[in-house]
Each structure stands twice: as C-alpha cells, then as structure tokens.
GROMACS .gro file of N, CA and C in nm:
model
  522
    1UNK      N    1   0.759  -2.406   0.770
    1UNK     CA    2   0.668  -2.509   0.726
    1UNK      C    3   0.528  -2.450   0.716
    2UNK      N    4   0.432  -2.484   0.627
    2UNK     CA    5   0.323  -2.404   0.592
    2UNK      C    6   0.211  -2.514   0.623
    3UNK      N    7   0.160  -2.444   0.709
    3UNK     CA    8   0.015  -2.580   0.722
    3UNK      C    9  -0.134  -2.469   0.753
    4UNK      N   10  -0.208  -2.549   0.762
    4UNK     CA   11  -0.340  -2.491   0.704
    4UNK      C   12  -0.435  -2.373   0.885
    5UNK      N   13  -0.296  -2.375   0.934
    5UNK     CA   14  -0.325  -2.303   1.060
    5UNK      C   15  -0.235  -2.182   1.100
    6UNK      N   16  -0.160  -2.161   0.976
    6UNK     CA   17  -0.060  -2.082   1.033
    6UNK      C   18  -0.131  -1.913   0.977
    7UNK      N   19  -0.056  -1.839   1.030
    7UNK     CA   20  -0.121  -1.677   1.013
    7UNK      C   21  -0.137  -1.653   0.842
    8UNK      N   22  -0.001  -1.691   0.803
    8UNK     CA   23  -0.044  -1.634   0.612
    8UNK      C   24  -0.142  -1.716   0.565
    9UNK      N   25  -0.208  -1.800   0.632
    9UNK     CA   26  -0.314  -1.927   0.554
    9UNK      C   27  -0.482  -1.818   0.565
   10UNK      N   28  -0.415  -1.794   0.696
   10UNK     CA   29  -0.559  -1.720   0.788
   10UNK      C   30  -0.600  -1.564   0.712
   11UNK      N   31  -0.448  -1.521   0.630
   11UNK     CA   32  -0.469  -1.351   0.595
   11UNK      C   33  -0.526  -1.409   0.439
   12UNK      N   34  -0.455  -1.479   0.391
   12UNK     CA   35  -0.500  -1.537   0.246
   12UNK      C   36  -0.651  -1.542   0.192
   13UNK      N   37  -0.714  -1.661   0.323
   13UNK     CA   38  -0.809  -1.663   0.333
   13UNK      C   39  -0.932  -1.551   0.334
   14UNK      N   40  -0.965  -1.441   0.426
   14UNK     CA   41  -0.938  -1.407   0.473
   14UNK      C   42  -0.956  -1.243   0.361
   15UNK      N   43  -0.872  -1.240   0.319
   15UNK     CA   44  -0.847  -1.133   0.132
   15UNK      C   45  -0.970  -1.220   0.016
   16UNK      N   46  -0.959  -1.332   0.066
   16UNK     CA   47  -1.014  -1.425  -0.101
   16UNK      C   48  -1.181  -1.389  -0.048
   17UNK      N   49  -1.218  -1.405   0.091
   17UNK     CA   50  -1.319  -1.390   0.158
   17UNK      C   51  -1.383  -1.238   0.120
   18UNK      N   52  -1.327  -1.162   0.143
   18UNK     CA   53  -1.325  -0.975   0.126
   18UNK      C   54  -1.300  -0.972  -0.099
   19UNK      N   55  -1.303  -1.031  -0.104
   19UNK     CA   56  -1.286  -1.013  -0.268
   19UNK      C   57  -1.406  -1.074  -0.300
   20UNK      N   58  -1.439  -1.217  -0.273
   20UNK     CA   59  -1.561  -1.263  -0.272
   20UNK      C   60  -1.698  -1.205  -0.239
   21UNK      N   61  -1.688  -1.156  -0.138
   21UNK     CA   62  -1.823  -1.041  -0.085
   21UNK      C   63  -1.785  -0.885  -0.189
   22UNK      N   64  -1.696  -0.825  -0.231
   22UNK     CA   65  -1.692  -0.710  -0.290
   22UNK      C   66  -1.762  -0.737  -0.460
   23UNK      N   67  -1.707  -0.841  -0.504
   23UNK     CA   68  -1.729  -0.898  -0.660
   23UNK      C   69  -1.936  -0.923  -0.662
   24UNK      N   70  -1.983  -0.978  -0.540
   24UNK     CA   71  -2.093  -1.035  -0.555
   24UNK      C   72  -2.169  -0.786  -0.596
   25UNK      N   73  -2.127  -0.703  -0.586
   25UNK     CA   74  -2.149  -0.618  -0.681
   25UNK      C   75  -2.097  -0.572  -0.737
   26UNK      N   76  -2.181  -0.495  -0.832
   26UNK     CA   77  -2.118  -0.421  -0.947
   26UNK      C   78  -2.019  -0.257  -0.955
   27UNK      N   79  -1.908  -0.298  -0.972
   27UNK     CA   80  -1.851  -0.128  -0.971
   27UNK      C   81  -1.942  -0.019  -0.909
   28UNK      N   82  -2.068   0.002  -1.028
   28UNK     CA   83  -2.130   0.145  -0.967
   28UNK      C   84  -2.203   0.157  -0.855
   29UNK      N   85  -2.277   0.022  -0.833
   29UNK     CA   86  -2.304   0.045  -0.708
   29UNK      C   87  -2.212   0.044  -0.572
   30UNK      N   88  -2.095  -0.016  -0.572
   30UNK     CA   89  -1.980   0.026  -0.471
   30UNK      C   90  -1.920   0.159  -0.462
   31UNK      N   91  -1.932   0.193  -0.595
   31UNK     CA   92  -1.908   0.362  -0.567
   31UNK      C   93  -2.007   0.424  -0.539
   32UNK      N   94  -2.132   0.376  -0.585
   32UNK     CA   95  -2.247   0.482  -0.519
   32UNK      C   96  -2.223   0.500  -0.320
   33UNK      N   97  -2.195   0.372  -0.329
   33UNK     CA   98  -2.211   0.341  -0.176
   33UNK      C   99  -2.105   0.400  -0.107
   34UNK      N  100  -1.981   0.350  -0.149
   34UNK     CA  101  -1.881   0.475  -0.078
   34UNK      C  102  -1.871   0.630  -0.092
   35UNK      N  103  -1.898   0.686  -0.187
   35UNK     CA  104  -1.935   0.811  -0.233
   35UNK      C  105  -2.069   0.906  -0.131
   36UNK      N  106  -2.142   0.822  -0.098
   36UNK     CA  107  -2.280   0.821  -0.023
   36UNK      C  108  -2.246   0.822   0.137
   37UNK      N  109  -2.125   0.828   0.145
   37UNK     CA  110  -2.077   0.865   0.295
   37UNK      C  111  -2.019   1.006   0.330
   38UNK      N  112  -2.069   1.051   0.448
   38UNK     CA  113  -2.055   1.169   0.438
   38UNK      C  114  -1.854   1.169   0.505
   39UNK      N  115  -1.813   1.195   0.475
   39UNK     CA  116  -1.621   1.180   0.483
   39UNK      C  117  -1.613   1.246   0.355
   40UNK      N  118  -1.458   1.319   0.398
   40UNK     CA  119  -1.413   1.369   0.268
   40UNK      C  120  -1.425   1.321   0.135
   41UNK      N  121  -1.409   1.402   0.033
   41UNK     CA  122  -1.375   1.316  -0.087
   41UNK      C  123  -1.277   1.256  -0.112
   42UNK      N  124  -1.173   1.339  -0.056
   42UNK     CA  125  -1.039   1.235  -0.089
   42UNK      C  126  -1.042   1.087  -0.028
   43UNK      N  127  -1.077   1.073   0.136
   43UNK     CA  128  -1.095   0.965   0.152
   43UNK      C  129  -1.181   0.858   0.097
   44UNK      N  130  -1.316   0.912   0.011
   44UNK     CA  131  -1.410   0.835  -0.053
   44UNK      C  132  -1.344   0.776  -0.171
   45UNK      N  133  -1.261   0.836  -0.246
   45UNK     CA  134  -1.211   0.806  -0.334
   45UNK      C  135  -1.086   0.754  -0.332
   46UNK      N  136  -0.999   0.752  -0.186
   46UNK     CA  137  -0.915   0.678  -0.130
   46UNK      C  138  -0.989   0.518  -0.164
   47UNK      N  139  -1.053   0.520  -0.041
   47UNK     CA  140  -1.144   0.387  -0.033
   47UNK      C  141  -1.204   0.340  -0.159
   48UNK      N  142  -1.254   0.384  -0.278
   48UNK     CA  143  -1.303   0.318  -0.361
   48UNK      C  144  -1.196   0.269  -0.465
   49UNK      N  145  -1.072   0.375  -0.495
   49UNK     CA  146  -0.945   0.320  -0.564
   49UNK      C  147  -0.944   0.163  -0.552
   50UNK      N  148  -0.904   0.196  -0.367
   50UNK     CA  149  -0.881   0.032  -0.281
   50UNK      C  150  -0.928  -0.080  -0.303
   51UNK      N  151  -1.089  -0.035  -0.324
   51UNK     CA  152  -1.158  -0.144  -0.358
   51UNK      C  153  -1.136  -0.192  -0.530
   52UNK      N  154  -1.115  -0.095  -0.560
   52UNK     CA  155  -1.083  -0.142  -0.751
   52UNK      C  156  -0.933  -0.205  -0.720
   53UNK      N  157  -0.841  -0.181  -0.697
   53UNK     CA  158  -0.685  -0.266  -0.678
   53UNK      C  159  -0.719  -0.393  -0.625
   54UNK      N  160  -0.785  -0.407  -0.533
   54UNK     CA  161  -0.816  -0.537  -0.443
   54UNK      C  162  -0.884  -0.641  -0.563
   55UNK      N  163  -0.968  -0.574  -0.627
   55UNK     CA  164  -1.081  -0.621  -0.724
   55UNK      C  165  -0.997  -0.653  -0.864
   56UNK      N  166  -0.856  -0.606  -0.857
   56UNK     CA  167  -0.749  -0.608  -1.017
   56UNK      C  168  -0.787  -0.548  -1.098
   57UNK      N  169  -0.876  -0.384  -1.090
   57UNK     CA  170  -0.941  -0.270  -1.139
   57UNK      C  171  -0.816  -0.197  -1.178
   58UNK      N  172  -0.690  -0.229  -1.205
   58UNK     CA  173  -0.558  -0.115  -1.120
   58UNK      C  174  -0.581   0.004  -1.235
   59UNK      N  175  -0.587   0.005  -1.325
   59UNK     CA  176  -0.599   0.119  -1.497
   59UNK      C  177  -0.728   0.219  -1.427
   60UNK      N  178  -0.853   0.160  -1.425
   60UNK     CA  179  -0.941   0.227  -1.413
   60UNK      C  180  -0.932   0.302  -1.246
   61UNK      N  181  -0.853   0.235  -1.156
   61UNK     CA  182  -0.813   0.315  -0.985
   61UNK      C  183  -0.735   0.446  -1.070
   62UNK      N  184  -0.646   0.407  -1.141
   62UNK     CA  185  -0.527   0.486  -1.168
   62UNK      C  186  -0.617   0.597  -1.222
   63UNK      N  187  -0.713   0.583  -1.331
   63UNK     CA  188  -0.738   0.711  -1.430
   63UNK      C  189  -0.843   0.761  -1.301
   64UNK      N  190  -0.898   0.701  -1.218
   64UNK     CA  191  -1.007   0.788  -1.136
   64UNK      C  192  -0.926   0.893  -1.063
   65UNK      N  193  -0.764   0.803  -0.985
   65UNK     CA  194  -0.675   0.919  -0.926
   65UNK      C  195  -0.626   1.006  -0.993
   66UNK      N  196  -0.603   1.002  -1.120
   66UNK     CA  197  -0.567   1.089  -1.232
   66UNK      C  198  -0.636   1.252  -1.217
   67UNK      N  199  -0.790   1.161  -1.240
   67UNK     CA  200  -0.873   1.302  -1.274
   67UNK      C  201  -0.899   1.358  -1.146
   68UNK      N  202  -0.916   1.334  -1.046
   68UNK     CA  203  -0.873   1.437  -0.917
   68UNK      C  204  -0.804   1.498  -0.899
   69UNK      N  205  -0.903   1.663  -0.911
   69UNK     CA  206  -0.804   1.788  -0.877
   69UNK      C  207  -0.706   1.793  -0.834
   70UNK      N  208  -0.596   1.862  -0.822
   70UNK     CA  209  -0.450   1.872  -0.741
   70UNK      C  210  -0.526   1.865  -0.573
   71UNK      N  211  -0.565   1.972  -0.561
   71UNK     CA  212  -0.648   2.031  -0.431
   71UNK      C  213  -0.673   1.940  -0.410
   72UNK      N  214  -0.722   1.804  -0.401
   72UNK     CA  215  -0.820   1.637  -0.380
   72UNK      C  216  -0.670   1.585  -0.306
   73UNK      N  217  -0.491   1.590  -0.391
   73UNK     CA  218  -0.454   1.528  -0.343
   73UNK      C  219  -0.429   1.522  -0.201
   74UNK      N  220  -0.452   1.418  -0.091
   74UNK     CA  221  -0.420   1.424   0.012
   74UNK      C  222  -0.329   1.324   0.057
   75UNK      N  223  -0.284   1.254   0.154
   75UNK     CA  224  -0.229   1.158   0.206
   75UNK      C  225  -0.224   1.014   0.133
   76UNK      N  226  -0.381   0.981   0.199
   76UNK     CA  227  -0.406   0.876   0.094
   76UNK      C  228  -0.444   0.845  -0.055
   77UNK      N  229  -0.457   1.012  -0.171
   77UNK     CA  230  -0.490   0.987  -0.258
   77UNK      C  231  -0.308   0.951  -0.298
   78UNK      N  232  -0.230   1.083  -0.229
   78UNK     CA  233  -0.059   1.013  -0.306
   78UNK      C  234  -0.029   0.854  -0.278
   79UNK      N  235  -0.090   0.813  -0.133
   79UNK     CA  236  -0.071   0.693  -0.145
   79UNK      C  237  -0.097   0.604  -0.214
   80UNK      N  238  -0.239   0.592  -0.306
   80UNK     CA  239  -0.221   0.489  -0.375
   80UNK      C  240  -0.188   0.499  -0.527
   81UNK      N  241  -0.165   0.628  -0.540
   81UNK     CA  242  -0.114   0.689  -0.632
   81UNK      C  243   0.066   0.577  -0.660
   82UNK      N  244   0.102   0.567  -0.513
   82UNK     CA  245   0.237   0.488  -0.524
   82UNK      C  246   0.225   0.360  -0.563
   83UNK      N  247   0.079   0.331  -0.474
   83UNK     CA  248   0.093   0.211  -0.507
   83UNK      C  249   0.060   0.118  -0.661
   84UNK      N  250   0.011   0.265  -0.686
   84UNK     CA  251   0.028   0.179  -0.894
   84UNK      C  252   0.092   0.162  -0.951
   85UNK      N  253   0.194   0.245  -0.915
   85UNK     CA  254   0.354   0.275  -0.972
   85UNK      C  255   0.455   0.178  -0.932
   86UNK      N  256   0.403   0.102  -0.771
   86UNK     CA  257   0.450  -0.014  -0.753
   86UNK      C  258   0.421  -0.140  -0.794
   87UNK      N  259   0.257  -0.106  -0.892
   87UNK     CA  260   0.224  -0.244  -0.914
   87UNK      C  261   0.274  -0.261  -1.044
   88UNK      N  262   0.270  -0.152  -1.158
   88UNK     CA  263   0.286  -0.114  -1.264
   88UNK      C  264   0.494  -0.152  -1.276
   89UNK      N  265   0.548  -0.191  -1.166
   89UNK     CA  266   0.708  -0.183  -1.153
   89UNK      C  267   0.758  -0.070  -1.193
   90UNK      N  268   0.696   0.079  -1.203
   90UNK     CA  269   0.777   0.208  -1.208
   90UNK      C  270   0.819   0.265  -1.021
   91UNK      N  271   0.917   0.201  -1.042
   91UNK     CA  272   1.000   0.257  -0.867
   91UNK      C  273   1.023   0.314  -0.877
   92UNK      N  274   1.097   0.462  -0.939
   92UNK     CA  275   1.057   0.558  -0.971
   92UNK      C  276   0.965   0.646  -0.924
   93UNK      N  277   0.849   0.662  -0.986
   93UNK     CA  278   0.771   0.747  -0.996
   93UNK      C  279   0.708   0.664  -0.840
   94UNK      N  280   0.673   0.545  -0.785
   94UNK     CA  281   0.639   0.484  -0.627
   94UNK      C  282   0.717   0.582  -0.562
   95UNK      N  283   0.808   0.606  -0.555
   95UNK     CA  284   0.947   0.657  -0.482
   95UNK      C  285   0.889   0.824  -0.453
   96UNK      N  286   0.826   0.876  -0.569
   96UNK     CA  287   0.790   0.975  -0.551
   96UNK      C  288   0.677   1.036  -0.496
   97UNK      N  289   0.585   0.901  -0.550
   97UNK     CA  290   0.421   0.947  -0.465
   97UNK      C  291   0.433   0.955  -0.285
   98UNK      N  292   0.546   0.822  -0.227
   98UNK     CA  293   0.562   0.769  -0.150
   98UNK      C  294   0.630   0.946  -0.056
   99UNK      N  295   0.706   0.959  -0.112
   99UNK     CA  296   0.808   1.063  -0.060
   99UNK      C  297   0.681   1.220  -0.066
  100UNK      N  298   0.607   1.205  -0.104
  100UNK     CA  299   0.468   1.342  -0.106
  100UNK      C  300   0.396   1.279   0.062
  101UNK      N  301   0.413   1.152  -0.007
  101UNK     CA  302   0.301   1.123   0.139
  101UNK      C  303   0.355   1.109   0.257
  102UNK      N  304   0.533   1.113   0.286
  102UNK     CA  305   0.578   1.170   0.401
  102UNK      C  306   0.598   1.278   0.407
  103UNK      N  307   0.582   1.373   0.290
  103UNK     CA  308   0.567   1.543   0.280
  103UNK      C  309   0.458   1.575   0.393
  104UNK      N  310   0.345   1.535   0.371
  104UNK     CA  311   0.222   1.554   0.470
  104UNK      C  312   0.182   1.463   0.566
  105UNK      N  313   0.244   1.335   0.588
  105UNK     CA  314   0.273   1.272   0.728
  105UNK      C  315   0.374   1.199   0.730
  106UNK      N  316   0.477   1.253   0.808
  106UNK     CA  317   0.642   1.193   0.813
  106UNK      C  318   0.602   1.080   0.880
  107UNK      N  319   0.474   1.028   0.962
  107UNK     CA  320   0.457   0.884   1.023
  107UNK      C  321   0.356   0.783   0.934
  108UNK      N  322   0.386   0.798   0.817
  108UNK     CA  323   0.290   0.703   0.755
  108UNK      C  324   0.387   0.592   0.684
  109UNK      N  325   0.328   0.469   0.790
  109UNK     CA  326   0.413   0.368   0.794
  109UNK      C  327   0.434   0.302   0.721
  110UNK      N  328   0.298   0.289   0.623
  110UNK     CA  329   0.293   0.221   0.491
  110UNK      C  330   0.392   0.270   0.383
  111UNK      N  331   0.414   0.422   0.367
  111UNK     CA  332   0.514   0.484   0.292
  111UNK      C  333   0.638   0.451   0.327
  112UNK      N  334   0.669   0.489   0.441
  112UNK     CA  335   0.826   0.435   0.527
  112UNK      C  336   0.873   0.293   0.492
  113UNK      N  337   0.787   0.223   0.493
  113UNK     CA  338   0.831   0.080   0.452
  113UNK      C  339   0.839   0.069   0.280
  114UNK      N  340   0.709   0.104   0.242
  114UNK     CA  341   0.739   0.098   0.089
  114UNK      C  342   0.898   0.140  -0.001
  115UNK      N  343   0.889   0.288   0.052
  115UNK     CA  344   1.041   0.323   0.041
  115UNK      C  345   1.140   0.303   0.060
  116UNK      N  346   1.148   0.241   0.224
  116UNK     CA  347   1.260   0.127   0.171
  116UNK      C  348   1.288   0.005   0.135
  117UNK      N  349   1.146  -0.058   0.078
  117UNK     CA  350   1.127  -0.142   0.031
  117UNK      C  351   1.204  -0.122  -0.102
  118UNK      N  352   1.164   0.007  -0.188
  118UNK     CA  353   1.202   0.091  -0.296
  118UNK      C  354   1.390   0.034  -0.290
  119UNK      N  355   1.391   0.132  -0.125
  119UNK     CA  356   1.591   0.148  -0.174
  119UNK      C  357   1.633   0.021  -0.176
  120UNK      N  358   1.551  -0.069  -0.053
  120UNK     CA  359   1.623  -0.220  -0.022
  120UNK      C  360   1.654  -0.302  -0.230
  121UNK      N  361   1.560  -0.283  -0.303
  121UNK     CA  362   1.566  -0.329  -0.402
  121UNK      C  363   1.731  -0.299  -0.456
  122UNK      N  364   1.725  -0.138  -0.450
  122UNK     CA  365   1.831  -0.069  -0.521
  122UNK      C  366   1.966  -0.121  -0.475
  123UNK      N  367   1.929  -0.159  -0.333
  123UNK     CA  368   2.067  -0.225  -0.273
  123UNK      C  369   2.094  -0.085  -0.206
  124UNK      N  370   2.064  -0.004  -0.191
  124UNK     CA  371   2.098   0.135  -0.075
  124UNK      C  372   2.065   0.068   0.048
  125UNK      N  373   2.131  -0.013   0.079
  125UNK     CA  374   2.077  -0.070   0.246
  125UNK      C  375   2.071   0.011   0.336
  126UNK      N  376   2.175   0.144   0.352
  126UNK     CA  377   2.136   0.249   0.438
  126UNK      C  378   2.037   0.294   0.450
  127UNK      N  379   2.006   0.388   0.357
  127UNK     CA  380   1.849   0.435   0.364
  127UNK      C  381   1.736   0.404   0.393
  128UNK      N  382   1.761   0.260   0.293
  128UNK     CA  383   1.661   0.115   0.367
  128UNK      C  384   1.642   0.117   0.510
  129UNK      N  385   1.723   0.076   0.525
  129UNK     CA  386   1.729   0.072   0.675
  129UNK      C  387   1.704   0.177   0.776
  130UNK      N  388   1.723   0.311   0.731
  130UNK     CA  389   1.645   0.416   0.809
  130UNK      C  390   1.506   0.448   0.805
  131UNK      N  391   1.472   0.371   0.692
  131UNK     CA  392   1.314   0.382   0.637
  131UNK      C  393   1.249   0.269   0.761
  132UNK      N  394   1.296   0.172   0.746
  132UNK     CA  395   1.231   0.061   0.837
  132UNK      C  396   1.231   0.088   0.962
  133UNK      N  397   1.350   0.157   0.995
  133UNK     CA  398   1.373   0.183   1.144
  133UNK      C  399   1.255   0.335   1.243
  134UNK      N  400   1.233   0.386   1.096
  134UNK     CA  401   1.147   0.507   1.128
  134UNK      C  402   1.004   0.468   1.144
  135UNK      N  403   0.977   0.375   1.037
  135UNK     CA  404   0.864   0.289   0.989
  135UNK      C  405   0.841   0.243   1.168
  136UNK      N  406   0.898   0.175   1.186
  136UNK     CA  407   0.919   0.058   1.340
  136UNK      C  408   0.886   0.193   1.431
  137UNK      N  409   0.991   0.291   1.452
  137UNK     CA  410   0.935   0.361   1.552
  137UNK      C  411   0.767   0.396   1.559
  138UNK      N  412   0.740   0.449   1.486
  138UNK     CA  413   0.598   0.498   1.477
  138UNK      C  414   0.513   0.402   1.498
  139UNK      N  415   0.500   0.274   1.416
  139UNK     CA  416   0.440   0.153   1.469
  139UNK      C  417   0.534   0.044   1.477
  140UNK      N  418   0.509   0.043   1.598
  140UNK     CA  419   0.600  -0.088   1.687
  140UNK      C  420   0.618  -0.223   1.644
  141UNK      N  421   0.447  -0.228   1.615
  141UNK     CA  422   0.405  -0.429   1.579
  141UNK      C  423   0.412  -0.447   1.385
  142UNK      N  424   0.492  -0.362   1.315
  142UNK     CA  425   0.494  -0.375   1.189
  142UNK      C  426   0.582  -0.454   1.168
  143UNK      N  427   0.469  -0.595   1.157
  143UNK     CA  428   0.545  -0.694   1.066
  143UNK      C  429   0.639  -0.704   0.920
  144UNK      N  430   0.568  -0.587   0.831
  144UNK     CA  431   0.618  -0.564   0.681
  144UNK      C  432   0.806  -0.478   0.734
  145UNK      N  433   0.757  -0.436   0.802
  145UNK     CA  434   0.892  -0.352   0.809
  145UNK      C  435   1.017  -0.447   0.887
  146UNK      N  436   0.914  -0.495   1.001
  146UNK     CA  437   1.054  -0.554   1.071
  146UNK      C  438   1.095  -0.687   0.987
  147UNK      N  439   1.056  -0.713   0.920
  147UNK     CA  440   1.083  -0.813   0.834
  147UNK      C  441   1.172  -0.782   0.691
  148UNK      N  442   1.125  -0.658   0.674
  148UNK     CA  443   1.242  -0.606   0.527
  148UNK      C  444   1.388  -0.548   0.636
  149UNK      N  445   1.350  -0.471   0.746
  149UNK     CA  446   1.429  -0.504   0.832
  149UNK      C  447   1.579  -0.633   0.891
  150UNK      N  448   1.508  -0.685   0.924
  150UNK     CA  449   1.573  -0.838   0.909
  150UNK      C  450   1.639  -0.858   0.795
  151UNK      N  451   1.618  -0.848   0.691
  151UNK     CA  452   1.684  -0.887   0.557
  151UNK      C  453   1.799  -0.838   0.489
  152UNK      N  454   1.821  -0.693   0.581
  152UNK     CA  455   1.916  -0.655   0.573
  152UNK      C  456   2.066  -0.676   0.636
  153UNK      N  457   1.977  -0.707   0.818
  153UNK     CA  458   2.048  -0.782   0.873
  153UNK      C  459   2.109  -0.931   0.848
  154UNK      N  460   2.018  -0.942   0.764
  154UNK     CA  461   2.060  -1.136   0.713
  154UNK      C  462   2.180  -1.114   0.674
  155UNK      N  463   2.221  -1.038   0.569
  155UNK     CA  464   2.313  -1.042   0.440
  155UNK      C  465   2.287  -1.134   0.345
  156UNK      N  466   2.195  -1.157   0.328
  156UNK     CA  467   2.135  -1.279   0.268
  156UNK      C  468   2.091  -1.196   0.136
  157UNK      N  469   2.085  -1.277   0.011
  157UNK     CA  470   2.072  -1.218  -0.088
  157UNK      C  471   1.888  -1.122  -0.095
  158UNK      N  472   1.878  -1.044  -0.190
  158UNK     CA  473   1.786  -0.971  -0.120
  158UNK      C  474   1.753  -0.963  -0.295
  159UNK      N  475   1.602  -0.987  -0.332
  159UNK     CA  476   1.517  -0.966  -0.407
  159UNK      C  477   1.351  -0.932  -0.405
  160UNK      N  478   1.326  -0.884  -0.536
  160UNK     CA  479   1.161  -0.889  -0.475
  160UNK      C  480   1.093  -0.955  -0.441
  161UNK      N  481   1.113  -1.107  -0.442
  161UNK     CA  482   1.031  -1.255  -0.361
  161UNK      C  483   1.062  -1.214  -0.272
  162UNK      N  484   1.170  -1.155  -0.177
  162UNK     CA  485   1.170  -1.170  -0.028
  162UNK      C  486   1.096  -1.041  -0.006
  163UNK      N  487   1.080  -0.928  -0.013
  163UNK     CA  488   1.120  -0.790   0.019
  163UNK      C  489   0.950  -0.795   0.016
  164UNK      N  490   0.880  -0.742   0.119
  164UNK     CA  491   0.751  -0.717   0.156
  164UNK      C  492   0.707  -0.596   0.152
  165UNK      N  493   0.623  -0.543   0.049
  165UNK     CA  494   0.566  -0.429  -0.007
  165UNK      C  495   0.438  -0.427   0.096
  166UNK      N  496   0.356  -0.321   0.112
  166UNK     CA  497   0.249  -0.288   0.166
  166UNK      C  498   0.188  -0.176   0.078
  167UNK      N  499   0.056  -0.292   0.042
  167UNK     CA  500  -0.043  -0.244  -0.037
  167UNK      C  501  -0.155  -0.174   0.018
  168UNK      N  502  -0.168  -0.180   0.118
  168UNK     CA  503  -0.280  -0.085   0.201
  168UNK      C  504  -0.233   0.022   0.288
  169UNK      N  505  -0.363   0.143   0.355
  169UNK     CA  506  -0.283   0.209   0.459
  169UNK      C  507  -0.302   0.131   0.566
  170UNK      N  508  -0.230   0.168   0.687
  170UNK     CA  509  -0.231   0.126   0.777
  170UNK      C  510  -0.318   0.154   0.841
  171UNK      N  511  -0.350   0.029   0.965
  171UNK     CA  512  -0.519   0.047   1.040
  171UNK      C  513  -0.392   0.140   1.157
  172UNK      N  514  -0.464   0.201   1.184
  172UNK     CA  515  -0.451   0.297   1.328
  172UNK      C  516  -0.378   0.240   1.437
  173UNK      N  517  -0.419   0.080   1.465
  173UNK     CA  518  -0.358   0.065   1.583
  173UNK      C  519  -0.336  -0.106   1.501
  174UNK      N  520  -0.199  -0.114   1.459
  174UNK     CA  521  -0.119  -0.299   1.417
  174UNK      C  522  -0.140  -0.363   1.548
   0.00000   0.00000   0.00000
C-alpha cells in the first residue's frame, strides 16, 4: 500500500528535490564547478556525466564519456558508460561496460547487481543469482540486490517492471 510516508515517497521526493536545485544552473557552470575540484579527472567527469543523466542530458553524458582518453577510463567512467547502454536498452554492450568495471573492482556492487539484473532479464537465473549473492556479500544492506534476489526466489514471473536496475555508484557505507 503506498501512502505519503512510506520510504519510495521519501527517495522520490527527495531526487525531484536534487534535480530542482541542479536545473536552477546552467550546464557550464556545473561543470566549471565540478571540474574546479582538485580529484581526479576521471572522477570529475564521473560526477558531472551523473549530473547530466539525473538532469535527462543522457547523448551529451555519453559523447563527453566517449571523448575520454582510454587512459581516463577508470571504474566509474566504465560505469556509467553501462549505464547508457542500460538506459539506451543495449544489454549487450551494459553487460560489457559492467563486466570492465568488475575487471578493476570485483566489489562494485552497483555492477554486480546491474549484471544480474542484465542475466535475470535473459532468464539465466543462475548467474543472476550469483551476481546478487556476490553483490549482498560485499554490501550487506543492498536493497536493489536483495530484492532482484527475491525474485528469483519468488518464481514469480520476472520482467523489467519488477527487476531493479541501479543507476548510481554506490555510497561507501548502504
């Protein structure tokens, strides 16, 4: 039952809130501003992708990750590299950014789940299910996972309305 107190009301909120404060500027000055931090580049340009996907920028995130050197790619540039490919519905090529970014951290939870978010689609429930279960080990309190998790256990019919993708990286400590 959905009422105006429950947790998805509060995350909804919450996103519309964080979209609202990002929109009140303009593109260049959000990149001036993230760019203007001293952190890697990859992460600057991690973070500003983010902010263009969040913002429904996804073409112009995509061609900025494009033109970054090979050398640039890191963790989070393959990551959201997947995640265009997931927004774009090429599972596929998600499958692959996803599978680079457990190349260089076998605990990145956001990937683990995505992927078997990936197989759960395909109906490979095995794999699925080792994805979630690996996903879970590393972080314990992952709701996205233990929940695509569950779905397998349901036997319950399984589509992309149910099946919970993760569009961000993960904060450090769920």
């Amino acid at each position: 039952r959905r009422h105006s107190g429950n947790t998805t009301n509060h995350v909804k909120k919450s996103h519309q809130a964080e979209i609202d404060v990002l929109s009140q500027y303009s593109l260049p000055i959000l990149k001036r501003a993230i760019f203007a931090r001293r952190l890697p580049s990859s992460r600057n340009l991690a973070d500003y992708v983010s902010v263009l996907f969040r913002l429904g920028h996804w073409d112009e995130g995509f061609r900025d990750l494009m033109r970054a050197p090979q050398t640039m790619h890191s963790e989070e540039i393959d990551f959201y590299l997947g995640i265009y490919f997931l927004y774009v519905g090429n599972y596929l090529r998600a499958e692959e950014q996803f599978a680079r970014v457990l190349g260089k951290n076998p605990k990145n939870g956001a990937a683990l789940n995505n992927l078997g978010a990936i197989r759960l689609l395909a109906h490979d429930l095995e794999r699925a299910d080792a994805y979630f279960t690996e996903a879970l080990r590393w972080n314990t309190g992952y709701l996205d996972a233990a929940h695509n998790k569950k779905l397998i256990e349901s036997r319950n019919e399984i589509n992309a309305s149910v099946v919970k993708l993760t569009w961000r990286e993960l904060r450090p400590n769920l």
